[in-house]
XYZ file of C-alpha atoms in Angstrom:
573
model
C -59.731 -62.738 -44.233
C -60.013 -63.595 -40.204
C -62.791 -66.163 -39.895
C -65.414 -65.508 -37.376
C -64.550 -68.152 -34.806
C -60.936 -66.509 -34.442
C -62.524 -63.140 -34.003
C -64.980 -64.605 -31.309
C -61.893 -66.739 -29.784
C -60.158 -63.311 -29.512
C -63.549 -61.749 -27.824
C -63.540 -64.387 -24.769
C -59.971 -64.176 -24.491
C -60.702 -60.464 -23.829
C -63.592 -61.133 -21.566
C -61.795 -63.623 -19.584
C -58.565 -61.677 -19.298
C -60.081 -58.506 -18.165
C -61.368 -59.138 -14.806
C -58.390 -61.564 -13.770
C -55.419 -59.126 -14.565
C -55.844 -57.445 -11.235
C -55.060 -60.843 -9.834
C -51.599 -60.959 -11.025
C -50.276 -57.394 -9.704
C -51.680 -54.622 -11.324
C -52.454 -52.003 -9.070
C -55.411 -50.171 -8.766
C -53.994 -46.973 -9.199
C -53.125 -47.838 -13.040
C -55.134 -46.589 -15.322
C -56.312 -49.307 -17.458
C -59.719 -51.394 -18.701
C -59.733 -53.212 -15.357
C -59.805 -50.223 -13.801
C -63.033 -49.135 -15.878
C -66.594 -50.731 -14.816
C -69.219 -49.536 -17.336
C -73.155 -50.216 -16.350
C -75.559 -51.322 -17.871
C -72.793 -54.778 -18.916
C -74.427 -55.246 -21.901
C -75.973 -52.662 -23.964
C -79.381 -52.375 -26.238
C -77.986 -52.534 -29.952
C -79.705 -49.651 -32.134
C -80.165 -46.947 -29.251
C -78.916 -44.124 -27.796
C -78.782 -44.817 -23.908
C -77.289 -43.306 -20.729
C -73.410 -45.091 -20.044
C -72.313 -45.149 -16.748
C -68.387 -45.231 -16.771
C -66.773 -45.506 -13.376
C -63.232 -45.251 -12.398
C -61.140 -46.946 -9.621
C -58.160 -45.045 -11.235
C -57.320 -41.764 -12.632
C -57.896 -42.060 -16.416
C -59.198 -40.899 -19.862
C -61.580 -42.754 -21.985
C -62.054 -42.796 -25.530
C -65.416 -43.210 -26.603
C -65.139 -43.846 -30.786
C -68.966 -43.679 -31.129
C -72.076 -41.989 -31.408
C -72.900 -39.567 -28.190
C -75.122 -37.136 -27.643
C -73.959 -34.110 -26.206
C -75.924 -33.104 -22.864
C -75.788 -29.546 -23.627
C -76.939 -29.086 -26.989
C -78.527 -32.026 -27.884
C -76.242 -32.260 -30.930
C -74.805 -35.870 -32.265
C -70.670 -36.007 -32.110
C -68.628 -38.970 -33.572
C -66.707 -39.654 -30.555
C -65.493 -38.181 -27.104
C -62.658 -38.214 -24.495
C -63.421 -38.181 -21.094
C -61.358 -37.885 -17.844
C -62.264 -39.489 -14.702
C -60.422 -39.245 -11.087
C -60.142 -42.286 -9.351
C -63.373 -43.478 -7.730
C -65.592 -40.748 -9.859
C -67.796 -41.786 -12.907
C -69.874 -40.041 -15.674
C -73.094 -40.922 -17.805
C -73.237 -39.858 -21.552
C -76.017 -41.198 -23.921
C -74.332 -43.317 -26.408
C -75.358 -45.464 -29.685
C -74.825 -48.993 -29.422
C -73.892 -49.651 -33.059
C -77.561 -51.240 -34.696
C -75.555 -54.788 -36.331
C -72.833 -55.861 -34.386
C -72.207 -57.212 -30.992
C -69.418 -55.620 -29.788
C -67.965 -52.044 -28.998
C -64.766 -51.449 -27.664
C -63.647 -48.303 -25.444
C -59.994 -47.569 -25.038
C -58.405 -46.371 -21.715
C -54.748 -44.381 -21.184
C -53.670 -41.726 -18.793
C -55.688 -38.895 -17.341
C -55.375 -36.131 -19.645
C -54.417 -38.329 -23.040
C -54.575 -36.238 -26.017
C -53.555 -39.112 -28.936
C -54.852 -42.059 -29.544
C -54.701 -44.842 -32.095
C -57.976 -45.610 -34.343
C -58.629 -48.159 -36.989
C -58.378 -47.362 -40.562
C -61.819 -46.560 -42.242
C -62.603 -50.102 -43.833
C -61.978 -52.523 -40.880
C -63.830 -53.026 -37.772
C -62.712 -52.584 -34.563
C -62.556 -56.472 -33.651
C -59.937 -56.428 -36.732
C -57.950 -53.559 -35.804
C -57.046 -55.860 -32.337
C -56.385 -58.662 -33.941
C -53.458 -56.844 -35.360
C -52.707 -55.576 -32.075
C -53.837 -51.974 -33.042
C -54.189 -51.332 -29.365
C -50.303 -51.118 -29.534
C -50.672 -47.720 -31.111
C -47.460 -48.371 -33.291
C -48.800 -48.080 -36.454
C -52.099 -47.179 -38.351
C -54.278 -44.240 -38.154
C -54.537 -41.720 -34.458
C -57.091 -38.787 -33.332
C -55.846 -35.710 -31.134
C -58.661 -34.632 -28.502
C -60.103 -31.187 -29.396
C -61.104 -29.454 -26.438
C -65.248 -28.767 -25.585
C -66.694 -25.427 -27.008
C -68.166 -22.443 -24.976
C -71.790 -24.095 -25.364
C -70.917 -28.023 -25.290
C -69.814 -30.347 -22.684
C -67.623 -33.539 -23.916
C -65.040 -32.805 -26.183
C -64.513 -33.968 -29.943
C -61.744 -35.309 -31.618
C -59.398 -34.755 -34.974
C -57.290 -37.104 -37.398
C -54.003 -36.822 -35.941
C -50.679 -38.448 -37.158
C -50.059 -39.463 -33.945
C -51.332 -42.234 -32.296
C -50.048 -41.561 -28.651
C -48.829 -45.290 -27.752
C -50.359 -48.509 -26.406
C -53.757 -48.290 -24.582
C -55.696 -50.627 -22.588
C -58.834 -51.814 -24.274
C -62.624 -52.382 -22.721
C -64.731 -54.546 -24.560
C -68.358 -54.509 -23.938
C -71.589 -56.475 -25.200
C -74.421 -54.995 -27.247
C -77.628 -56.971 -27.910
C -80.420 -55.944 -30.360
C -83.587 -57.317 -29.246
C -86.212 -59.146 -31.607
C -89.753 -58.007 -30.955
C -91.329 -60.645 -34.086
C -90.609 -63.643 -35.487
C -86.855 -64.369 -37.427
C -88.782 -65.193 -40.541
C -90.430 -61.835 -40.410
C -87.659 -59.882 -39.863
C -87.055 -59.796 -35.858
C -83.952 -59.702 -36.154
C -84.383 -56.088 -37.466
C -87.159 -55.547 -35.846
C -85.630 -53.146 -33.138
C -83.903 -50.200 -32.266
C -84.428 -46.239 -32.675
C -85.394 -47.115 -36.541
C -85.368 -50.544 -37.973
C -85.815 -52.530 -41.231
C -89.446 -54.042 -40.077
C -90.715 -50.108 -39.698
C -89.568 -49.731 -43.475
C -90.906 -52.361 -44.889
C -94.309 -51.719 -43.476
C -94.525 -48.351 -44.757
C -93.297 -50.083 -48.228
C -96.251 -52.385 -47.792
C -98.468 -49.452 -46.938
C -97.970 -47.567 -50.240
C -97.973 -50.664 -52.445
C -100.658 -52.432 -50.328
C -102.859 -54.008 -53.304
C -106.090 -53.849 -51.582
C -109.027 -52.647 -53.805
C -110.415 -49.599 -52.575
C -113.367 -48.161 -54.398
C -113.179 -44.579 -52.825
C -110.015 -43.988 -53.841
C -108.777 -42.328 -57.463
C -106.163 -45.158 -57.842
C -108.837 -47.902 -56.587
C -106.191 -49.409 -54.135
C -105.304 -48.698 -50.912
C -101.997 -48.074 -51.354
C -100.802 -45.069 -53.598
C -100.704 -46.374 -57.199
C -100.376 -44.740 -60.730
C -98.161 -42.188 -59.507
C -96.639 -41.073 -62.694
C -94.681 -37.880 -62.915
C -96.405 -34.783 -60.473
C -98.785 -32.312 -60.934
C -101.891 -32.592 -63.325
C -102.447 -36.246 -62.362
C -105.384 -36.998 -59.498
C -103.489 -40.333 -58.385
C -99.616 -38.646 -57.635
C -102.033 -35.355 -56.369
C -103.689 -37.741 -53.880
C -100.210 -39.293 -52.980
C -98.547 -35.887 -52.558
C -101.289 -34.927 -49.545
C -100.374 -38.204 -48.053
C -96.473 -37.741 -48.052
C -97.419 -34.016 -46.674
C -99.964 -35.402 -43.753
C -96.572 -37.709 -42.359
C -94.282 -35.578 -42.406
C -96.176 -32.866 -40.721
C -97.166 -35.203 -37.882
C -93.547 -35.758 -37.636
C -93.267 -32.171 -36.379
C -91.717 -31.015 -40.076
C -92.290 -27.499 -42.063
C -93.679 -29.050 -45.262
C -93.468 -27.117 -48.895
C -94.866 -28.245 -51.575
C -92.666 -27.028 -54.305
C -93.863 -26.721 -58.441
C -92.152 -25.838 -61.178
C -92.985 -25.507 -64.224
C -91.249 -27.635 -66.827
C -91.340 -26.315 -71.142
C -90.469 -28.726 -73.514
C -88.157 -27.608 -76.643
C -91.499 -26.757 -78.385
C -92.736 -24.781 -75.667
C -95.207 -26.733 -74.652
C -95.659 -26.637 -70.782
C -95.670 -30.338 -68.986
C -96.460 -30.044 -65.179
C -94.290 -32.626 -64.473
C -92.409 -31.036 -61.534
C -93.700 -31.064 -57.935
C -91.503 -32.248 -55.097
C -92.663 -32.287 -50.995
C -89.743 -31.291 -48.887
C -90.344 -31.552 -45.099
C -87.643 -28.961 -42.954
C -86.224 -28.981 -39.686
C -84.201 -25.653 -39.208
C -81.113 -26.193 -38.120
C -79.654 -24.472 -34.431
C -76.536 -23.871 -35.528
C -76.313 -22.939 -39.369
C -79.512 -22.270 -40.724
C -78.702 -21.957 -44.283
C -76.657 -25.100 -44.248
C -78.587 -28.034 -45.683
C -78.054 -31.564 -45.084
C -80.559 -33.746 -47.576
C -82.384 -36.772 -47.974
C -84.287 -37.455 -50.873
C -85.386 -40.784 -53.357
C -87.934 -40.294 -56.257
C -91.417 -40.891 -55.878
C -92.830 -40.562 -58.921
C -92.953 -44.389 -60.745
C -92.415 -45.303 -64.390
C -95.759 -44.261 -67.056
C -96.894 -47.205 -68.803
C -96.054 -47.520 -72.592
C -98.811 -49.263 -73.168
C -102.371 -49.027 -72.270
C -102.571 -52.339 -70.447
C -99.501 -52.662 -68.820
C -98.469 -56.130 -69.647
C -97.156 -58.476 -67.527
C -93.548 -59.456 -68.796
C -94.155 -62.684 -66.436
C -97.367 -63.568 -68.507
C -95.823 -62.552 -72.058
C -92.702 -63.723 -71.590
C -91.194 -60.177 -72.745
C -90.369 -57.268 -70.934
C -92.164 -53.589 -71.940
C -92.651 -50.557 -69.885
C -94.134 -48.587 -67.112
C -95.601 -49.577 -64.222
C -98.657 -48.786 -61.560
C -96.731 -49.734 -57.801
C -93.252 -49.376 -58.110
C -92.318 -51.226 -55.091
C -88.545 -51.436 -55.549
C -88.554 -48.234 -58.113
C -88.809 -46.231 -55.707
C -91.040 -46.754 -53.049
C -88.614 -48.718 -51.180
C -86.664 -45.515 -50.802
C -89.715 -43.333 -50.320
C -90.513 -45.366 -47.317
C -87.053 -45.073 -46.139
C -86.871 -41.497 -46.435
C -90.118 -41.078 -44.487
C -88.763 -43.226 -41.716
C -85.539 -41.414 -41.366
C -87.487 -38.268 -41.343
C -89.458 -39.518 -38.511
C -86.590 -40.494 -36.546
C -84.581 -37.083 -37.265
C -87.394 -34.910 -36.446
C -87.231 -36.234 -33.015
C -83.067 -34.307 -32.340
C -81.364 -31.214 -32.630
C -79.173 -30.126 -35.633
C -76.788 -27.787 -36.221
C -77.428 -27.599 -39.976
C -80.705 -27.501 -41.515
C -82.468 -31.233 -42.135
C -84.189 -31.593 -44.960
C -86.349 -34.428 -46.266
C -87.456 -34.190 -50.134
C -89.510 -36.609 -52.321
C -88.878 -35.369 -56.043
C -91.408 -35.963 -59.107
C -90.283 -36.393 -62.664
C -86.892 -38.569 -62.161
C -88.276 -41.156 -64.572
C -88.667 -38.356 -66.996
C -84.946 -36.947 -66.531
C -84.372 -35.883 -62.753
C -86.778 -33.341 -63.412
C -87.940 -32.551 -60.215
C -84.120 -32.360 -58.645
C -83.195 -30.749 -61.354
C -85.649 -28.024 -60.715
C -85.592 -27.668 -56.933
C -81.422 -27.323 -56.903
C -81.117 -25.130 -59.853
C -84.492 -22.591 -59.119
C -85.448 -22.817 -55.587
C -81.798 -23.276 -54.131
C -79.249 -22.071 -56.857
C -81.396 -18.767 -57.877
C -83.836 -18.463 -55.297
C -81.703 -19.006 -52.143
C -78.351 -18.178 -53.407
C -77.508 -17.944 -49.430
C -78.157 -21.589 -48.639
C -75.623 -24.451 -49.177
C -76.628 -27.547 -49.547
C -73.146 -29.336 -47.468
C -74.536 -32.908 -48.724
C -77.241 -35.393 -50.339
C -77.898 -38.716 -49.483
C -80.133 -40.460 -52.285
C -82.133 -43.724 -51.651
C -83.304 -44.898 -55.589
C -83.717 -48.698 -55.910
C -83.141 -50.634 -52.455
C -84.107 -53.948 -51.374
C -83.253 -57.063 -53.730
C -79.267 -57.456 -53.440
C -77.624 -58.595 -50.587
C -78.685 -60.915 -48.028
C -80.748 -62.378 -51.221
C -81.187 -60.993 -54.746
C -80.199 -63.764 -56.539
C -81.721 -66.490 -58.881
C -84.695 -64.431 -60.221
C -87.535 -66.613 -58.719
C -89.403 -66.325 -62.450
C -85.674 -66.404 -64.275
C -83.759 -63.356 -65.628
C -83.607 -63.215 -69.535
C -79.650 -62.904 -69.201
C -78.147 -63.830 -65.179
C -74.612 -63.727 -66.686
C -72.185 -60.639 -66.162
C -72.973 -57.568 -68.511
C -69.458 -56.155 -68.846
C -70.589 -52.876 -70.191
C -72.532 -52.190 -67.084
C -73.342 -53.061 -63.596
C -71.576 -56.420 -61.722
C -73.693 -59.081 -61.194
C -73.293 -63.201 -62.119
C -75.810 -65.678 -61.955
C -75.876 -66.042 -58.395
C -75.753 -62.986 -56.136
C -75.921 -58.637 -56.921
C -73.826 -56.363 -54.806
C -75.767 -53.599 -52.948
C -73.906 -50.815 -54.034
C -73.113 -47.465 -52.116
C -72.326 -45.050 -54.704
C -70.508 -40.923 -54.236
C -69.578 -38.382 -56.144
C -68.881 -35.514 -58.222
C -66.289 -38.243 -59.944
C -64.489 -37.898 -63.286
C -62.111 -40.068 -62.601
C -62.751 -43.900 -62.067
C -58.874 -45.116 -61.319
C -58.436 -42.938 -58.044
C -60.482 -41.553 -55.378
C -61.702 -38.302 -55.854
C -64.058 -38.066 -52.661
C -62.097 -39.160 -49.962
C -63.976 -38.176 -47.415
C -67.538 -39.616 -48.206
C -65.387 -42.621 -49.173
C -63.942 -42.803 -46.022
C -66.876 -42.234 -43.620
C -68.882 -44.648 -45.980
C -66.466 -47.517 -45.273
C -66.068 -46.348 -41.292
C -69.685 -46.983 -40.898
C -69.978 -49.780 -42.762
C -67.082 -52.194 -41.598
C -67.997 -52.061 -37.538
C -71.370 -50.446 -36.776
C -73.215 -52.393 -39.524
C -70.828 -55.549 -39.887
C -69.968 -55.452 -43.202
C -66.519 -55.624 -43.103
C -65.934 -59.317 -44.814
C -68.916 -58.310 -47.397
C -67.342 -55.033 -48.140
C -65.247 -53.583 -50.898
C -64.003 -50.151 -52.423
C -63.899 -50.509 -56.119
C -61.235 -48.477 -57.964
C -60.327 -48.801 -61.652
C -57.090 -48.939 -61.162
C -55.356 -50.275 -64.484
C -58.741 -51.238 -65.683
C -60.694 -49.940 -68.895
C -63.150 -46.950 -68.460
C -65.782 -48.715 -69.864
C -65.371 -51.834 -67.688
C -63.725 -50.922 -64.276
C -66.390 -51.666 -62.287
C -67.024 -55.310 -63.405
C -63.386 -56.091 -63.756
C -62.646 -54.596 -60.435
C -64.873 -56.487 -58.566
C -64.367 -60.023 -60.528
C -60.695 -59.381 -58.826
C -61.943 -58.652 -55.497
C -63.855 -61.780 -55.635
C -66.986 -60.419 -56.223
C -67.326 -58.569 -52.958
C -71.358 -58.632 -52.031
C -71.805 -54.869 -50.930
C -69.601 -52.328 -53.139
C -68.617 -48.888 -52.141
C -66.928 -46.614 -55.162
C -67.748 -43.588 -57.170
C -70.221 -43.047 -59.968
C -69.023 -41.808 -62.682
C -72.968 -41.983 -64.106
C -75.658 -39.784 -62.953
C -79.210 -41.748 -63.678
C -80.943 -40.607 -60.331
C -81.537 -37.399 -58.581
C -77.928 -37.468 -57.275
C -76.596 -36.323 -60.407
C -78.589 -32.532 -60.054
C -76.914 -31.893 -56.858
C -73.324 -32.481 -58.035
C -74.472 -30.258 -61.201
C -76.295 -27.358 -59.860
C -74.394 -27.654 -56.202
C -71.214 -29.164 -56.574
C -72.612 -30.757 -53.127
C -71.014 -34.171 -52.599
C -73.387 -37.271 -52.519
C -73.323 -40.397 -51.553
C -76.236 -42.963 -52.645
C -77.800 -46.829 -52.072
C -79.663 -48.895 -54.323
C -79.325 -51.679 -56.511
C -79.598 -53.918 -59.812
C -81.322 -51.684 -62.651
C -81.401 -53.711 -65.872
C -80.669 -56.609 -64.281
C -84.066 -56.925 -62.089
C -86.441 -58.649 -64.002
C -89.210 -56.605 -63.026
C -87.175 -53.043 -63.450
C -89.700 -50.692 -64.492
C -92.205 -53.244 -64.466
C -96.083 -53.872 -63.905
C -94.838 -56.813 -61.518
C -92.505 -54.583 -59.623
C -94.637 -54.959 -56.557
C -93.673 -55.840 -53.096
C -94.658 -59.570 -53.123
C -92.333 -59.661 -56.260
C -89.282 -58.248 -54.033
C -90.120 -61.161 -51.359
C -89.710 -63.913 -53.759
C -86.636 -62.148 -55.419
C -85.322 -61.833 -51.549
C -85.791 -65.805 -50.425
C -83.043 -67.741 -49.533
C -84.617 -70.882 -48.376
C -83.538 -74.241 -50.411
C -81.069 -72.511 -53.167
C -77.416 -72.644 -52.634
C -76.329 -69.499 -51.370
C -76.672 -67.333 -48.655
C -78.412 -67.870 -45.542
C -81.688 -70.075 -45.150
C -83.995 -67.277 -44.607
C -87.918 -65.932 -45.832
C -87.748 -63.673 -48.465
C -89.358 -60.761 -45.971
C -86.520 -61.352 -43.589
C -83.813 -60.839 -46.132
C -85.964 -57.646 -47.116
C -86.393 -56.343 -44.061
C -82.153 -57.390 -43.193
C -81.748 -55.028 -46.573
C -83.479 -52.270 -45.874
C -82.468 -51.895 -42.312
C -78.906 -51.866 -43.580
C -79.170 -49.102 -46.167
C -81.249 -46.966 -43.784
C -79.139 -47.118 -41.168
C -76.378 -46.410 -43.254
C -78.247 -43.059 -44.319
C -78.797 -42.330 -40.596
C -75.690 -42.465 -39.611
C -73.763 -41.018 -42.566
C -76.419 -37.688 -41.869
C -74.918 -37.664 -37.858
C -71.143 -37.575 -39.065
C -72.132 -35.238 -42.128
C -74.317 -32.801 -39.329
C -71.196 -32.160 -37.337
C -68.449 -32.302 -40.000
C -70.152 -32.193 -44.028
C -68.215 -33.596 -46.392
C -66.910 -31.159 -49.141
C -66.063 -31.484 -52.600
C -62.481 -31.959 -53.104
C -63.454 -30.602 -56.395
C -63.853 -26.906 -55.398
């Protein structure tokens, strides 16, 4: 593990080296990164923006990020581009939203192979290793531009092409708050302080007289249809996502128990954006939004009992932290063209069994649109007290040590976990590809790579791979693998479908407050503090929130702009 300093040594090394290597010979006719002057010098972190690169050589240039292309609006991972000496070109790129430096490679005019890091480093990494030497590792081969497009695309290639020069170049994300608010996600086309305010907006406590939950926020929302408070909280998730420009369906179904008695437990909102391209290809979002019933009439407070029960009236963390998340990345996504159709669902009746999932893949998809595939899910269930905080329950945790039967955690941090599938298998990899873009997106764009690891049960018990694996990775804080459970709405769309998912959340049993009366969002800021205990960072529990779920949801966002141009299918099939 390279420490930071060394990769920062490595970074003005660069910097310096750059501009003075035309000092010492080279001529201008090479093509290589002092050749290359890119404007603006240092980039806004977390937006798409116009690039000028201009050449005082004949040259390609390898792009390995987000672009948009002019022609069709469409997202691409990555373009080549030629240049003639003294010419230039402007594409809109992404500066990656959590890390402070992208890197561009140059090579001859008309370079077809280049070398690329593998999936779970970043690209700081991959030159430290002198990666740039294209001698070993992973390559791309440049795919020519379609009929309708303008930049071309690239492919995994075997061959890497040889050494290339590399351009480094800064990215800064701007905070518009205070750090102990969450400035420093507090930025960029979507950010963490956007989600948590929509968080606070449907758990905001407020007493509200006029309302059928007597809050202002959207409480009691327990499992669809027949119940005024999840009625009322259906029109509002309908109202945003129309004003985001989406075709909103409210979809029922009706749901008989096995003695036939009916329970109207089943009514998801799905917002649509048609896609340009392939209509009946569907690329979804979705998280639960229905909240655990109580058990009991009074909904007890485990923190004034002492004992835990059941049901709750907020569900902040389960799961209106990935409502709000949803919602935001609908609003962003609304806003560019697709090739496949977007769609945005919030399901009813998970707590009860997936039931609303369950319903909308098997009926409205599976039987009712047998000429739509869904091409991928993303599910956001549970997000928002692991990593940067989630540890030391601030009111203790009945048992803080490791559960070997079930999810890692110890008595001092919980890995946020990023979890795919259809998986029967827990010592291999049976997704690959989800795994792969997953860890791509994670290492560099969102700076995870020293937090990261891929958990595989290699010579480890099927009942206990994933807590032994990770005790031998040294308890890696953020934890990609696959889930060989299904107890979220993932689980209907590798059943029904046979789509491949990939999901983000967090602890379960291990969350005091899981299913909860004090699952509320002032409980996920005290979970979330770091100031005066002995790990982590010394930050507010609202920053490490907002850090959280700017992570995940960029993570979504970005896994949805590789999965729009190339979905991920089951290996299975």
């Amino acid at each position: 593990m390279r420490s930071r300093g060394s990769i920062a040594l490595l970074l003005v090394v660069l910097m310096v080296s750059a501009p003075l290597s035309g000092c010492f010979g080279e001529e201008e006719s090479e093509a290589s990164a002092s050749s290359l002057s890119i404007t603006p010098k240092v980039l806004e972190a977390g937006v798409f923006q116009q690039v000028e690169l201009s050449a005082k050589a004949g040259m390609s240039v390898f792009v390995p990020y987000l672009v948009i292309d002019p022609a069709t609006g469409f997202v691409q991972n990555s373009t080549v581009v030629d240049l003639s000496s003294g010419s230039s070109i402007t594409l809109e790129v992404l500066a990656p939203p959590r890390t402070d430096t992208m890197v561009l490679m140059v090579g001859a005019k008309g370079r077809e192979h280049w070398p690329i890091r593998d999936s779970n480093e970043s690209w700081m990494t991959w030159m430290m290793r002198d990666g740039d030497k294209g001698d070993a590792g992973n390559g791309i081969v440049r795919v020519a531009h379609g009929e309708n497009s303008t930049l071309d695309t690239v492919n995994h290639s075997a061959q890497r092409g040889g050494g290339v020069s590399v351009k480094t170049v800064l990215s800064l994300r701007p905070s518009l708050i205070g750090l102990d608010q969450g400035g420093a996600h507090s930025s960029g086309l979507l950010h963490g302080r956007t989600v948590y305010e929509r968080l606070f907006e449907i758990t905001d406590p407020a007493i509200s007289i006029f309302d059928v939950d007597g809050r202002e926020g959207y409480y009691d929302r327990w499992a669809g249809q027949g119940n005024p408070a999840y009625e009322d909280a259906a029109m509002y998730l309908i109202d945003e996502m129309e004003s985001f420009g989406l075709e909103v369906m409210a979809h029922r179904f009706e749901f008989t128990d096995i003695f036939a008695h009916q329970n109207p437990e089943a009514y998801n909102i799905c917002g649509y954006k048609w896609g340009s391209e392939f209509v009946n290809e569907w690329l979804v979002f979705g998280a639960h939004f229905d909240v655990a019933p109580p058990a009991n009439a009074v909904i007890l407070d485990p923190h004034t009992t002492g004992s835990r029960t059941y049901g709750t009236r907020v569900g902040a963390y389960d799961n209106s932290a990935g409502t709000s998340m949803v919602l935001e990345t609908a609003r962003v996504l609304a806003l560019f063209e697709s090739r496949r159709t977007m769609v945005f669902c919030l399901w009813s009746g998970e707590e009860g069994g997936t039931r609303g999932s369950d319903y909308w893949t098997d009926e409205y998809v599976r039987q009712d649109h047998p000429e739509v595939t869904v091409t991928n899910y993303i599910n956001l269930d549970m997000a928002g007290v692991n990593w940067p905080g989630g540890g030391g329950a601030p009111h203790g945790d009945p048992d803080p040590q490791i559960d070997e039967n079930g999810y890692p955690k110890d008595s001092e941090v919980w890995p946020m976990r990023v979890y795919i599938g259809p998986s029967v298998e827990h010592d291999q990899i049976n997704q690959p590809g989800m795994v792969g873009i997953s860890n791509w997106i994670g290492a560099d764009a969102l700076g995870l790579e020293q937090q990261m690891g891929t958990l595989v049960g290699v010579n480890q018990s099927a009942d206990t791979w994933k807590t032994d694996t990770w005790l031998d990775m040294d308890r890696p804080e953020i934890i990609v693998y696959e889930d060989t459970t299904a107890r979220s709405d993932h689980a209907s769309f590798q059943e029904n479908l046979g789509t491949v998912t990939v999901g983000f959340g967090g602890l379960v049993d291990g969350y005091w407050c899981y299913h909860q009366t004090c699952d509320t969002l002032e409980e996920m800021e005290d979970w979330m503090g770091t100031t005066g205990k002995d790990y982590g960072e010394e930050n507010t529990g609202v920053a490490n929130l907002v850090n959280s779920l700017d992570l995940i949801t960029w993570w979504a966002l970005m896994i949805f702009f590789h999965c729009d141009e190339t979905p991920i299918i089951n290996e299975y099939l």
